[in-house]
Coordinates of C-alpha atoms and ligand atoms in Angstrom, one line a residue:
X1182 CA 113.9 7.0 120.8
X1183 CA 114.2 10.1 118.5
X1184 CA 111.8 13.2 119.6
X1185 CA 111.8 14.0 116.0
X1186 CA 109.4 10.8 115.1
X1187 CA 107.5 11.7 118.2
X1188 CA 106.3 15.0 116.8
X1189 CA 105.6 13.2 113.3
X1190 CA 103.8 10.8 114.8
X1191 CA 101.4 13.1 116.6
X1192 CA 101.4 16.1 114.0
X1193 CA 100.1 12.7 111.6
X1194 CA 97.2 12.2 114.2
X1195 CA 98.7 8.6 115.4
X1196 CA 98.6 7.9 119.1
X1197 CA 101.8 7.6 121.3
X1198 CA 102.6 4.8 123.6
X1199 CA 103.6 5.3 127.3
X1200 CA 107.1 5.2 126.5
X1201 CA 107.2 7.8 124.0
X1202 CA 105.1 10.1 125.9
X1203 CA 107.9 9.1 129.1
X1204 CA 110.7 9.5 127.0
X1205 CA 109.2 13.7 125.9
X1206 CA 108.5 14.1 129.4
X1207 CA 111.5 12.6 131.0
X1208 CA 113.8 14.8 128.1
X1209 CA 112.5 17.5 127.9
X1210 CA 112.2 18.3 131.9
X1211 CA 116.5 17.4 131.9
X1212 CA 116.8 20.0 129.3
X1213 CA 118.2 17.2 126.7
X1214 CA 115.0 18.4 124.3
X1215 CA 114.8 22.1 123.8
X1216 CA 111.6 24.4 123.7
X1217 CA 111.5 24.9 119.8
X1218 CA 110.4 20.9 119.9
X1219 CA 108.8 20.7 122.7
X1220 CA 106.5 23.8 121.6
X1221 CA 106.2 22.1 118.2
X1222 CA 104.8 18.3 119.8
X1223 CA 102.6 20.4 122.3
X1224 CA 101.0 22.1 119.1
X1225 CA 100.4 19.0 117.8
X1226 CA 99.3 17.6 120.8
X1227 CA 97.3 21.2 120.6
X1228 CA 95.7 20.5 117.2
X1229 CA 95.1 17.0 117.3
X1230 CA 94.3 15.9 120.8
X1231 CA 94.9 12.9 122.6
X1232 CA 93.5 9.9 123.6
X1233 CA 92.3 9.1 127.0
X1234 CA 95.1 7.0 127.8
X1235 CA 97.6 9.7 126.4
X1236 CA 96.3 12.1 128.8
X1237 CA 96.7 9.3 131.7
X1238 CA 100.4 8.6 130.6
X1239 CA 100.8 12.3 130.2
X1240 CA 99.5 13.3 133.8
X1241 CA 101.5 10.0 134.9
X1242 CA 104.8 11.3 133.3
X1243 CA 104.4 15.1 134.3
X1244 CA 103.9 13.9 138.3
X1245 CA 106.6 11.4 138.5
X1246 CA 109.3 14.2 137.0
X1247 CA 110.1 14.8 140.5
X1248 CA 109.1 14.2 143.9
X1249 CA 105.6 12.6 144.7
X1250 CA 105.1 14.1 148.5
X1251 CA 103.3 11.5 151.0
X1252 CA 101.1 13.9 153.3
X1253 CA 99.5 10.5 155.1
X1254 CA 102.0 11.4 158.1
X1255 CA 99.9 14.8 158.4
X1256 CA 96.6 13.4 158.2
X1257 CA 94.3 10.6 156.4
X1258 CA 92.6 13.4 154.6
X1259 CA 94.5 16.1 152.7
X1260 CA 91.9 18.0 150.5
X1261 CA 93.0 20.3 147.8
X1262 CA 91.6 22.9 145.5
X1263 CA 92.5 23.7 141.9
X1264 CA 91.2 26.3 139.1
X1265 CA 90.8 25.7 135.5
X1266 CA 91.6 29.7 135.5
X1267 CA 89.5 32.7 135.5
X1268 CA 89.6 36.5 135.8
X1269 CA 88.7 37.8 139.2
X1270 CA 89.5 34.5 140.4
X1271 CA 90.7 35.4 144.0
X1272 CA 88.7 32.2 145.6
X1273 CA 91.5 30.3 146.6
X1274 CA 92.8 33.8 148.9
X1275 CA 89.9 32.9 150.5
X1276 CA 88.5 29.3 150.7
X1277 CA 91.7 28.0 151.5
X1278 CA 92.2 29.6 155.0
X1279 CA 88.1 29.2 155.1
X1280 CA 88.9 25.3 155.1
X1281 CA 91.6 25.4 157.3
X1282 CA 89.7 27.2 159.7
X1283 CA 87.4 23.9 160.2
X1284 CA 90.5 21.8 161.1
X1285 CA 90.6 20.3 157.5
X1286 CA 94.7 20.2 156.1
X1287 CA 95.0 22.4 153.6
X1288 CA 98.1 22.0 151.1
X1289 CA 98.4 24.1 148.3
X1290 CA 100.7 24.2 144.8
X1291 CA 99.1 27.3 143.0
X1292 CA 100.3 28.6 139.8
X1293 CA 101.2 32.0 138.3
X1294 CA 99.1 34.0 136.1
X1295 CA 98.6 31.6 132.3
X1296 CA 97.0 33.7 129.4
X1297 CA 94.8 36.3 130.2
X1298 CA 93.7 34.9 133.4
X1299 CA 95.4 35.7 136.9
X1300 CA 97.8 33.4 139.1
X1301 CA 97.2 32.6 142.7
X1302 CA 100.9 32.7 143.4
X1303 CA 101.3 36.3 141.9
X1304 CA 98.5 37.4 144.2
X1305 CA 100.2 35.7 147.0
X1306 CA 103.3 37.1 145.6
X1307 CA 102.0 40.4 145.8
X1308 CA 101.8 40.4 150.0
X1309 CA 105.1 42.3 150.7
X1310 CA 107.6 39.5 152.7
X1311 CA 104.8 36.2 151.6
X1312 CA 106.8 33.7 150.6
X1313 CA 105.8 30.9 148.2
X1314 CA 109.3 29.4 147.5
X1315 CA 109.9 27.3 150.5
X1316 CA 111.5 23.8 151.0
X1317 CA 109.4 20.4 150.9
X1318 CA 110.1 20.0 154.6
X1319 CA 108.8 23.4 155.6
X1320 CA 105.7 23.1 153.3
X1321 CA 104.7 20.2 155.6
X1322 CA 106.1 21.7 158.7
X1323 CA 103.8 24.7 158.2
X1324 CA 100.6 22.2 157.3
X1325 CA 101.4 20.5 160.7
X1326 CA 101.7 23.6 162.9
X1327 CA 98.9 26.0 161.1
X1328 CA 97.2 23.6 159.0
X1329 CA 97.7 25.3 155.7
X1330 CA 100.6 26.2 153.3
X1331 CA 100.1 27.5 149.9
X1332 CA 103.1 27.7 147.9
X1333 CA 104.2 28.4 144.0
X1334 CA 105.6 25.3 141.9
X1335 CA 109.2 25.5 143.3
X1336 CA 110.0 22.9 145.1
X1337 CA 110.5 19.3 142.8
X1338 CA 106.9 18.7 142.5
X1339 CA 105.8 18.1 138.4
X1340 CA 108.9 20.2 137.4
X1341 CA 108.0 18.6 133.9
X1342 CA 104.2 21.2 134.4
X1343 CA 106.5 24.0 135.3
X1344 CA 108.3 24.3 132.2
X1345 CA 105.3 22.9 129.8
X1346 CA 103.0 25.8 131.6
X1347 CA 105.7 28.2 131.3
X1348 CA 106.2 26.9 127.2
X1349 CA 102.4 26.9 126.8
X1350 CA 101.7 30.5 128.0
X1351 CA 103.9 31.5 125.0
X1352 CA 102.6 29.5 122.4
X1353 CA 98.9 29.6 122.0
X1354 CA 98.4 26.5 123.3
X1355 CA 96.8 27.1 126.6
X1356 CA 93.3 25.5 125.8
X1357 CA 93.7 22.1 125.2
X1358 CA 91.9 19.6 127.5
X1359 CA 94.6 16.9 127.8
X1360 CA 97.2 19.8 128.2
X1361 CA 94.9 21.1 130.9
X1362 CA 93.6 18.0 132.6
X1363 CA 97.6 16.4 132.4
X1364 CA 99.0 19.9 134.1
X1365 CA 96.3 20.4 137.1
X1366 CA 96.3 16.6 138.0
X1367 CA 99.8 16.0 137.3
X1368 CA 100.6 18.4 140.2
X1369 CA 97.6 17.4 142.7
X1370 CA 99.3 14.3 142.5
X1371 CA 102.5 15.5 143.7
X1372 CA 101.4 17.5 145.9
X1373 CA 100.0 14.8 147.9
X1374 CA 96.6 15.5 148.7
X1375 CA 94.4 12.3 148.1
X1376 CA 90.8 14.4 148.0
X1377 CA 90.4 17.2 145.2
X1378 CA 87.7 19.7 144.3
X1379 CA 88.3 21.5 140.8
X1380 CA 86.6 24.8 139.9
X1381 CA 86.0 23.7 136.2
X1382 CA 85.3 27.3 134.5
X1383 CA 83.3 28.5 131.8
X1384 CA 82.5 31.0 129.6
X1385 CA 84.2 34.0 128.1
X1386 CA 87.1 34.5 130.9
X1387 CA 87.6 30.6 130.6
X1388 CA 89.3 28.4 128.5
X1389 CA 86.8 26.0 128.7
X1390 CA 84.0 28.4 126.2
X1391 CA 80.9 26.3 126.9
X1392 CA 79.5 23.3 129.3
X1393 CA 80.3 20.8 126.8
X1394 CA 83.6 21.3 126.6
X1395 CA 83.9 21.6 130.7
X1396 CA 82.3 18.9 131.2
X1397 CA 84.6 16.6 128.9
X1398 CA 87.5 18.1 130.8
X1399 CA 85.8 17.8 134.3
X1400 CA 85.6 13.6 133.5
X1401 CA 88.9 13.9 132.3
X1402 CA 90.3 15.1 135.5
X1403 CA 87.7 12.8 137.3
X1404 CA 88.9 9.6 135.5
X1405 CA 92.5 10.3 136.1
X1406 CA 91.7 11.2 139.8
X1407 CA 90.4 7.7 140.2
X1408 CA 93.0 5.8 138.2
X1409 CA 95.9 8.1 140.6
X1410 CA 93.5 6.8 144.1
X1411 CA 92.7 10.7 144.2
X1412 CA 88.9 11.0 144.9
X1413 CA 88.0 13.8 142.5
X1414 CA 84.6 16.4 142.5
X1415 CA 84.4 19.0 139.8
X1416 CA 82.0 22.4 140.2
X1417 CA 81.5 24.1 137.0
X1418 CA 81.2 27.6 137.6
X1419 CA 80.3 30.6 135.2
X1420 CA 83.6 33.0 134.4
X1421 CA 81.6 35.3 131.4
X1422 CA 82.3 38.1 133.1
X1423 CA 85.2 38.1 136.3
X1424 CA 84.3 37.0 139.6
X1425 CA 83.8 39.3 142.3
X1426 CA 84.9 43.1 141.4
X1427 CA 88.5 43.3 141.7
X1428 CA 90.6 42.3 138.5
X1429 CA 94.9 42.8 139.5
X1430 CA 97.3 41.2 142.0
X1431 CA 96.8 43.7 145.2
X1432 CA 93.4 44.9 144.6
X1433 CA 91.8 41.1 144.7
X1434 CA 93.7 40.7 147.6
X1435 CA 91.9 43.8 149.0
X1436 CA 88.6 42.1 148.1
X1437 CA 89.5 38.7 149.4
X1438 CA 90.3 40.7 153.0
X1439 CA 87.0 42.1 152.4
X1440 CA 85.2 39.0 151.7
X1441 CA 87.1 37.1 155.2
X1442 CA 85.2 40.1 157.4
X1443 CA 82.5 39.2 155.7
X1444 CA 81.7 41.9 152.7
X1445 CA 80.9 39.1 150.0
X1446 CA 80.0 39.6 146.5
X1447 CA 77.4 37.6 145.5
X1448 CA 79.1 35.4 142.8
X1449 CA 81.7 34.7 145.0
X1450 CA 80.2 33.9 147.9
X1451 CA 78.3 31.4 145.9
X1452 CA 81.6 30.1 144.2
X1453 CA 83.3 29.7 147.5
X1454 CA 80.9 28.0 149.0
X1455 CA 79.9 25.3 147.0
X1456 CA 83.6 24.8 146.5
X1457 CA 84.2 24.5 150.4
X1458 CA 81.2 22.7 151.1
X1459 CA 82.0 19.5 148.8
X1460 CA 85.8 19.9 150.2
X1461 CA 84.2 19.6 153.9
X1462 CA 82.1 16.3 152.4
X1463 CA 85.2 15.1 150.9
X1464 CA 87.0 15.3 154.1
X1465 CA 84.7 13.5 155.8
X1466 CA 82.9 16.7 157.6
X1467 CA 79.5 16.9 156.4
X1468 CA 77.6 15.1 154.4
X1469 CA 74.9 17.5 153.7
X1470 CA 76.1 19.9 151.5
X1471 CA 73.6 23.0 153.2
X1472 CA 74.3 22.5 156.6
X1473 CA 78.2 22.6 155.3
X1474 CA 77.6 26.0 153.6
X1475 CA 75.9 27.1 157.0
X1476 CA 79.0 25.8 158.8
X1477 CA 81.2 28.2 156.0
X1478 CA 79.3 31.1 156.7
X1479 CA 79.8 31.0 160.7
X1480 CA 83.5 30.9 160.2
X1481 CA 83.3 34.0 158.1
X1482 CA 81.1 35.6 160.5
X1483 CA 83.0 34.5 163.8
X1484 CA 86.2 35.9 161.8
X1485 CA 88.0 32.3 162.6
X1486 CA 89.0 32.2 158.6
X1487 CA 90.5 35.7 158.7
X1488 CA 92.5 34.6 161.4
X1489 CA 93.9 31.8 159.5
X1490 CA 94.4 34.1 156.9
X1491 CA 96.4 36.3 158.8
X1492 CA 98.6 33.2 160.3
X1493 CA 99.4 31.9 156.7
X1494 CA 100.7 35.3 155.6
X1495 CA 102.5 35.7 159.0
X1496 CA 103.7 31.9 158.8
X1497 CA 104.9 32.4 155.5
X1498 CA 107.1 35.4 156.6
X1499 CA 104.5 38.0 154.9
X1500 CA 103.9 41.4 156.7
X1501 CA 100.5 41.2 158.2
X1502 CA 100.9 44.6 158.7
X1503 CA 98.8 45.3 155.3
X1504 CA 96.2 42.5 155.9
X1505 CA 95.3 44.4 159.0
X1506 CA 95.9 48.0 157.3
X1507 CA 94.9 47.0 153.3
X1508 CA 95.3 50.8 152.4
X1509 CA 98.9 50.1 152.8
X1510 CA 99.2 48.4 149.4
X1511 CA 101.2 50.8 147.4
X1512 CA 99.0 52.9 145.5
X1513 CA 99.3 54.0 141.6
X1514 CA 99.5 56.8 140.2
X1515 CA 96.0 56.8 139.0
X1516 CA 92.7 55.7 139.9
X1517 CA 90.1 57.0 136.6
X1518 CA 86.7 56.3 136.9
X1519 CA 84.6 54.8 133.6
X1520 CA 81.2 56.7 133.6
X1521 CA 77.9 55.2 132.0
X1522 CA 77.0 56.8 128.6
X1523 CA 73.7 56.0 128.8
X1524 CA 71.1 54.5 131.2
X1525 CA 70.1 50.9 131.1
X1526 CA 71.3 47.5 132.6
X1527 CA 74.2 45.9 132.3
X1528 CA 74.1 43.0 129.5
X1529 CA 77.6 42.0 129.7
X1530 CA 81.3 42.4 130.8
X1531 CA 83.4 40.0 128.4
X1532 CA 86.0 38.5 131.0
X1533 CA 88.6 37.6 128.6
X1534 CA 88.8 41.1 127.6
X1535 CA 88.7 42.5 131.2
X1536 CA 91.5 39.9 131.6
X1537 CA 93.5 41.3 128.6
X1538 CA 93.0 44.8 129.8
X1539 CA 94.2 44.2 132.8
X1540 CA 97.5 42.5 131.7
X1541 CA 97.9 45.4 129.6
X1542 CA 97.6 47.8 132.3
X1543 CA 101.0 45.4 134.1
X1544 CA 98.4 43.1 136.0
X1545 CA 100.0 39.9 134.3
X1546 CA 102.7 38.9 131.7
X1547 CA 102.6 39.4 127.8
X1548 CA 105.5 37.5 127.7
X1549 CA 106.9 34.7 129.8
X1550 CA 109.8 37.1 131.3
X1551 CA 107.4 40.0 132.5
X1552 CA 107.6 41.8 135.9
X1553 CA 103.9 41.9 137.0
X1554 CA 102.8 45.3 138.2
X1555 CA 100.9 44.3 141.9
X1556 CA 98.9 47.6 142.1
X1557 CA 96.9 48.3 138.7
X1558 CA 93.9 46.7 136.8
X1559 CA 90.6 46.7 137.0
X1560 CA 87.4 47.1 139.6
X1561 CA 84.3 46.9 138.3
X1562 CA 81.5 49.1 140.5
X1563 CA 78.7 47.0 138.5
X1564 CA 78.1 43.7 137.3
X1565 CA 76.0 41.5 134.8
X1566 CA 71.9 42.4 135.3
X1567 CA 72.4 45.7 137.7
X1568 CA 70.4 49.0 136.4
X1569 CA 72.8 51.7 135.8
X1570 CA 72.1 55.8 135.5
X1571 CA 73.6 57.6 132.6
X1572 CA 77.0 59.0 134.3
X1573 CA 77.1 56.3 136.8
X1574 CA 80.8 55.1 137.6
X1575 CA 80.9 51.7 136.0
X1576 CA 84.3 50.8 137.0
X1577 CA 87.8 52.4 138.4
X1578 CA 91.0 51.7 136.1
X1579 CA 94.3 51.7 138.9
X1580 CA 97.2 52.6 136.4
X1581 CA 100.6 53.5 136.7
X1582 CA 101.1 54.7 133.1
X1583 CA 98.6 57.5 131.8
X1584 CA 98.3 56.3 128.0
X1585 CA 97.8 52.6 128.9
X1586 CA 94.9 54.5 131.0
X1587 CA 93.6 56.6 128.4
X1588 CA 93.9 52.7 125.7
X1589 CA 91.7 50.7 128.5
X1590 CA 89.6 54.0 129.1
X1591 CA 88.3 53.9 125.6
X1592 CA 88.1 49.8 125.4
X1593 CA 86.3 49.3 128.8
X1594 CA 82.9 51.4 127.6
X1595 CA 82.6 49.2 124.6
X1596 CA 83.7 46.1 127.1
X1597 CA 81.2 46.9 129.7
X1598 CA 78.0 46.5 127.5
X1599 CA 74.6 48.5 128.5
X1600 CA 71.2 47.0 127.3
X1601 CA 67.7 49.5 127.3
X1602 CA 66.2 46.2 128.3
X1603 CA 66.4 44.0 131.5
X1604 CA 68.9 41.6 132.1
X1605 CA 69.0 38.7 134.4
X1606 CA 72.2 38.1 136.3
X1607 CA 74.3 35.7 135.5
X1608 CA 74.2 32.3 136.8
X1609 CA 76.9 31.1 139.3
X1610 CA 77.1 27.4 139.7
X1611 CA 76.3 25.3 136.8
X1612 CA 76.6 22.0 138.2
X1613 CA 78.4 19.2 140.1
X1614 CA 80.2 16.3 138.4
X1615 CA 80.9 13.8 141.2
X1616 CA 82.7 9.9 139.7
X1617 CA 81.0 11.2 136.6
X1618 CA 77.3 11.8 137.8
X1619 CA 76.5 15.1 137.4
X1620 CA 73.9 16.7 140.2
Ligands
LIG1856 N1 95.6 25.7 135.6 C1 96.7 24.8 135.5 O1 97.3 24.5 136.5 N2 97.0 24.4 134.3 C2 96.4 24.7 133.2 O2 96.7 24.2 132.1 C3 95.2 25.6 133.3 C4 94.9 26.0 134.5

């Protein structure tokens, strides 16, 4: 088979068969095809899409490059959680533990920061001593004795992912929905959970731009789910302007500490809520998807889910030293604040651009190589629909470089728009897509 007539074939619009798509996968994963044609297919793949049964063998391909782990020795039910990508996106810090905290398994493969939108494994990373390269055996060990690991894409599971992810982040060719759908279930298959809720985003800070496209990506994912005997719920949620407050590595871990003793941000809340209570029903722990919220909110409230919090840091060899203390996180040089220019009410904060700013500022990588910066970026002190005073602080930029300040300092008051008329918030959850019904 010659990769060269693969990448004809697609950049002609033609469909490939199973063993073409194997053969890319299987090549290109052993390093026998190098990036330059494995970024020129994935543009094609980019421009001119793929069928459904591309995307299967795709996903298929991607999980079988290395080991498919069997959790069924842990428990019948494994549930598992995966992002479509946001800004702000700190939910996994905390519904994770949250779940765990119910006696529900929790094992988790998160990723690193892609595009503009932040990584749960840099956030993770960002926990002085957490560790998120650990061996197969301890992953499962550390399931088994605390009932949740989450861990980065180190260990052999969908190696083919790692390096397409890695390829994709460099190439402008992030939002594709078979590129998307094949990564996320490629690695929820190896990672052995058989139940999994996806936070299917939306909106500006999202790469899915409107419910259209989200919701042909959420049956996607469903679809393959079934065909891989992985029972699959999607939640589309709103990302038009970043979740919660806190956009950088430390500071949304500050707010996810903040959110476990039970200081929640509307949005959030709502986010991580409806994402845990269709987990819980997945697991076979509730039915009714209220009483599960209900059953959320005590474990925030009783502080069992911080506790869990703190074991998985302390089980993964992080300090909980600055869970207890969060002021510890090293602080930057400095902390400006973005006044109001005028009264009004806040019309919009475009995500993506928060996102962009905040990569800027060190929070995430312009290129593939980058050292992240764990204490700048971005917290907003308002959101979509609040009234605002002329002078008001509107947000706090935490930088370690004064001119990348004084660059964000100008871009955020035309990024954090101000209306003289009322504006409603934004709303949170759009809707459910369970085996392709939506609720
Ligand atoms: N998350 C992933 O794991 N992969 C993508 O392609 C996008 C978001």
């Amino acid at each position: 088979m010659d990769i060269l007539e693969i990448i004809a074939k697609k950049r002609d619009k033609k469909e490939l068969d199973k063993e073409e798509i194997t053969f890319f996968v299987n090549e290109y994963t052993s390093g026998k095809i190098p990036d330059y044609q494995a970024a020129s297919l994935i543009m094609a793949i980019y421009l001119n899409g793929m069928t459904k049964e591309e995307t299967t063998n795709l996903t298929l391909a991607m999980a079988n490059s290395g080991d498919i782990l069997d959790l069924s020795k842990i428990a019948s039910t494994v549930v598992d959680k995966h992002s479509t990508g946001g800004v702000g996106d700190k939910v996994s810090l905390i519904l994770l533990p949250l779940i765990a905290s119910l006696e529900i398994p929790v094992a988790k493969m998160s990723g690193r920061g892609l595009g503009f939108t932040g990584g749960t494994v840099d956030k993770l990373k960002s926990i002085p001593g957490y560790e998120t390269e650990i061996s197969e055996e301890k992953f499962i060990e550390n399931i088994q004795k605390i009932g949740i690991s989450m861990i980065s894409q180190t260990l052999n599971l969908a190696p083919a992912d790692k390096k397409l992810y890695a390829l994709r982040d460099s190439t402008a060719t992030v939002e594709s929905i078979p590129l998307i759908a094949s990564s996320i279930m490629s690695k929820k298959i190896a990672s052995g959970a058989n139940k999994i809720v996806l936070d299917v985003t939306v909106g500006k800070g999202a790469f899915m731009k409107n419910i259209e496209q989200a919701e042909k990506l959420a049956k996607e994912m469903i679809e393959i789910g079934k065909l891989a005997n992985r029972e699959t719920v999607c939640v589309l949620t709103n990302m038009d302007e970043p979740l919660g407050y806190a956009v950088g590595n430390n500071l949304e871990v500050k707010e996810a500490i903040e959110f476990l003793k039970g200081n929640m941000p509307e949005d959030l809340k709502e986010v991580v809520f409806e994402l845990g209570a269709y987990m819980m029903k997945l697991a076979g722990k509730g039915e009714d998807i209220n009483n599960n919220k209900q059953l959320l909110l005590e474990n925030i409230v009783n502080y069992k889910a911080y506790n869990k919090f703190l074991e998985l840091v302390n089980n993964q060899n992080g300090d909980i030293s600055y869970i207890e203390n969060p002021e510890k996180f090293e602080n930057v040089k400095y902390i400006e604040p973005v006044y109001a220019e005028k009264s009004g009410s806040i019309e919009e904060i475009d995500a993506k651009k928060i996102g962009e700013l905040a990569c800027f500022l060190g929070a995430g990588r312009l290129k593939k190589e980058d050292e992240i910066d764990d204490t700048v970026g971005i917290v907003l002190n308002k959101k979509v629909g609040d009234v605002v005073e002329k002078n008001e602080v509107l947000a706090y930029i935490h930088a370690n470089d004064n001119i990348k300040l004084r660059n964000v300092l100008d871009e955020l008051k035309r990024v954090i728009k101000i209306s003289d008329k009322s504006v409603n918030k934004n709303r949170v959850v759009f809707s459910v897509i369970l085996n392709c019904m939506k609720t």
